[in-house]
């Protein structure tokens, strides 16, 4: 069952909060970075309180060099919207860098099962993290709405259950049928952090195993990418 809230004295008494919406963070500095920059400068351009999202899937191709640099620089009060990609969020939470998290499935998958992200679990149980756990499809639709520049998109599937009440998911009447339908308000992250196998000096990326990088890049106001190899032109 999905739950949105901030833990109090008991985990079951989570106070209701809404999924993370877009509140533009104030950029650090203000000068435009070059297309190619250092890891340190790239992370330094992300302010405290920024809304982030991460490329990759599960333990594959997460932008960990950028995540570690954010931790080294002592970033605080970050807000995160996460598809099933637990490692970046779990380490940032462990470092005390995250104030709010909006996520779907958050487990480390192994051949013999999965383990819930331990730092996120402890932070929620200890009341240290403001969070919203919701259906991954709803997060995808929220990002699609942000990418398309529309205020929301339908996210059907939880009608008739406690899902909308628990998650404060908006419900509207379908203008075609009159039936109730869940919607996902648009989310536009300040920065998408992605990792690619190859990048060129103009900012083009080649990702051999894409998951949602195209969607995250279109939905976000900025994209910062790390790469295994830099070439002159793709």
XYZ file of C-alpha atoms in Angstrom:
234
model
C 0.000 0.000 0.000
C 1.334 3.429 -0.917
C 1.682 6.003 1.826
C 2.481 9.699 1.755
C 3.576 11.394 4.902
C 6.165 12.309 7.445
C 6.575 9.886 10.301
C 5.680 10.938 13.808
C 6.093 8.913 16.985
C 4.698 5.865 15.220
C 5.269 4.901 11.606
C 1.541 4.277 11.132
C 0.714 7.879 12.077
C 2.330 9.481 9.052
C 1.044 12.994 8.447
C -0.394 13.407 4.988
C 1.588 15.401 2.429
C 1.109 15.874 -1.282
C 3.478 14.513 -3.934
C 6.344 16.856 -4.720
C 5.460 19.652 -7.118
C 7.789 22.049 -8.897
C 9.163 24.931 -6.873
C 12.062 26.362 -8.884
C 15.284 26.390 -6.897
C 17.543 29.412 -7.061
C 20.589 28.590 -9.152
C 24.042 28.885 -7.643
C 26.009 31.612 -9.374
C 24.049 32.470 -12.500
C 26.669 32.111 -15.206
C 26.045 29.540 -17.902
C 28.371 26.557 -17.715
C 30.175 25.332 -20.775
C 28.932 22.148 -22.375
C 31.944 20.287 -20.955
C 32.883 21.070 -17.376
C 34.418 19.427 -14.337
C 32.557 17.159 -11.950
C 33.141 19.649 -9.155
C 31.758 22.602 -11.131
C 28.759 20.609 -12.344
C 27.755 19.620 -8.819
C 28.453 23.136 -7.508
C 25.820 24.512 -9.911
C 23.089 22.574 -8.070
C 21.726 24.616 -5.140
C 20.415 23.429 -1.808
C 16.711 22.648 -2.122
C 16.876 21.707 -5.808
C 14.439 19.124 -7.179
C 16.478 16.281 -8.709
C 15.808 13.140 -10.689
C 18.246 10.404 -11.706
C 18.813 8.312 -14.809
C 19.587 4.614 -14.744
C 17.579 1.688 -13.422
C 18.096 -0.346 -10.250
C 21.883 -0.823 -9.919
C 22.584 -0.056 -13.576
C 24.116 3.195 -14.856
C 23.183 5.483 -11.977
C 25.091 8.830 -12.034
C 27.057 7.972 -8.911
C 30.071 10.242 -9.495
C 27.721 13.233 -9.461
C 25.904 11.892 -6.406
C 29.155 11.456 -4.466
C 30.254 14.966 -5.428
C 26.987 16.438 -4.144
C 27.607 14.642 -0.847
C 31.211 15.872 -0.685
C 30.022 19.441 -1.213
C 27.558 19.133 1.657
C 24.360 19.779 -0.273
C 21.262 19.955 1.923
C 17.450 19.929 1.697
C 17.412 18.394 -1.775
C 14.104 17.140 -3.115
C 14.119 13.959 -5.188
C 11.679 12.412 -7.648
C 12.792 8.847 -8.273
C 11.799 6.072 -10.629
C 12.967 2.561 -9.589
C 16.572 3.634 -8.995
C 17.331 3.288 -5.275
C 21.087 3.813 -4.962
C 21.353 7.608 -5.559
C 18.469 8.416 -3.215
C 19.594 5.979 -0.528
C 23.130 7.389 -0.357
C 21.950 11.009 -0.407
C 19.535 10.259 2.429
C 22.317 8.520 4.378
C 24.430 11.675 3.998
C 21.625 13.920 5.248
C 21.321 15.668 1.888
C 17.604 15.051 1.202
C 14.628 16.786 2.783
C 11.822 15.350 0.612
C 11.531 12.241 -1.549
C 8.849 11.167 -4.021
C 9.342 7.591 -5.188
C 7.734 4.392 -6.401
C 9.459 1.037 -5.994
C 12.598 1.564 -3.891
C 14.206 -1.827 -3.480
C 17.535 -3.301 -4.487
C 16.766 -6.264 -6.725
C 18.873 -9.394 -6.466
C 18.564 -12.850 -7.940
C 17.031 -14.167 -4.732
C 14.707 -11.237 -4.003
C 15.067 -7.601 -3.039
C 15.983 -5.392 -0.089
C 14.268 -2.085 0.695
C 16.705 0.845 0.526
C 18.020 0.775 4.127
C 18.887 4.451 4.653
C 15.529 5.611 3.311
C 13.752 3.044 5.492
C 15.568 4.224 8.632
C 14.966 7.895 7.818
C 11.228 7.329 7.347
C 10.876 5.250 10.507
C 12.860 7.841 12.459
C 10.823 10.788 11.196
C 13.786 12.375 9.406
C 12.445 12.281 5.835
C 9.379 13.851 4.300
C 8.247 11.352 1.707
C 5.603 10.205 -0.740
C 5.526 6.601 -1.968
C 3.251 6.179 -4.958
C 2.674 4.104 -8.060
C 5.535 4.329 -10.565
C 3.066 4.908 -13.404
C 1.756 8.007 -11.630
C 5.292 9.409 -11.401
C 5.871 8.630 -15.088
C 2.670 10.464 -16.007
C 3.688 13.443 -13.838
C 7.029 13.625 -15.657
C 5.309 13.231 -19.036
C 3.025 16.137 -18.165
C 6.067 18.222 -17.257
C 7.792 17.271 -20.503
C 4.699 18.118 -22.573
C 4.043 21.422 -20.820
C 0.542 20.457 -19.682
C -0.735 20.826 -16.093
C -1.530 17.139 -15.584
C -2.132 13.797 -17.282
C -4.532 10.985 -16.361
C -3.072 8.207 -14.223
C -5.886 5.639 -13.983
C -5.649 2.469 -11.962
C -6.332 3.287 -8.330
C -9.991 4.230 -8.578
C -12.207 2.489 -6.043
C -9.359 1.961 -3.580
C -7.813 3.983 -0.739
C -4.896 4.938 -2.986
C -6.108 8.464 -3.803
C -7.017 9.192 -0.188
C -3.735 7.929 1.219
C -1.600 9.704 -1.370
C -3.728 12.802 -1.823
C -3.820 12.030 -5.532
C -6.253 14.397 -7.296
C -9.398 12.811 -8.713
C -11.486 14.402 -11.483
C -14.497 13.404 -13.550
C -13.660 12.091 -16.997
C -15.348 14.585 -19.372
C -16.080 11.779 -21.849
C -17.659 9.243 -19.498
C -18.256 11.095 -16.229
C -16.356 8.406 -14.327
C -13.837 9.328 -11.649
C -10.214 9.182 -12.753
C -6.918 9.850 -10.987
C -4.611 12.502 -12.410
C -0.900 13.217 -12.000
C -0.013 16.941 -11.730
C 3.037 17.897 -13.785
C 6.495 17.628 -12.241
C 9.467 19.513 -13.683
C 12.718 18.677 -11.898
C 15.320 21.408 -11.666
C 18.048 19.001 -12.748
C 18.185 15.511 -14.241
C 21.433 13.703 -13.445
C 22.205 10.988 -15.992
C 25.140 8.779 -16.911
C 26.002 7.706 -20.457
C 28.531 5.430 -22.065
C 29.715 8.123 -24.520
C 29.275 11.905 -24.782
C 30.565 14.452 -27.272
C 31.714 18.036 -26.780
C 28.370 19.422 -27.973
C 26.460 17.663 -25.222
C 25.090 14.737 -27.230
C 24.916 11.427 -25.377
C 24.911 7.795 -26.412
C 23.184 5.496 -23.944
C 23.425 1.827 -24.856
C 20.784 0.678 -22.374
C 18.240 3.527 -22.164
C 15.489 3.390 -19.576
C 13.826 6.765 -19.069
C 16.614 9.214 -19.909
C 14.665 10.806 -22.774
C 11.660 11.437 -20.536
C 13.724 12.738 -17.612
C 15.685 15.056 -19.897
C 12.578 16.535 -21.515
C 10.808 17.015 -18.200
C 13.733 18.690 -16.422
C 14.872 22.289 -16.643
C 18.517 21.226 -16.903
C 20.437 18.028 -17.605
C 23.862 17.232 -16.176
C 25.472 14.099 -17.586
C 28.569 12.129 -16.702
C 30.067 9.758 -19.257
C 32.537 6.911 -19.549
C 34.156 8.429 -22.625
C 34.275 11.887 -24.235
C 34.613 12.190 -28.018
C 34.660 15.158 -30.356
C 31.479 14.216 -32.185
C 28.794 11.558 -32.075
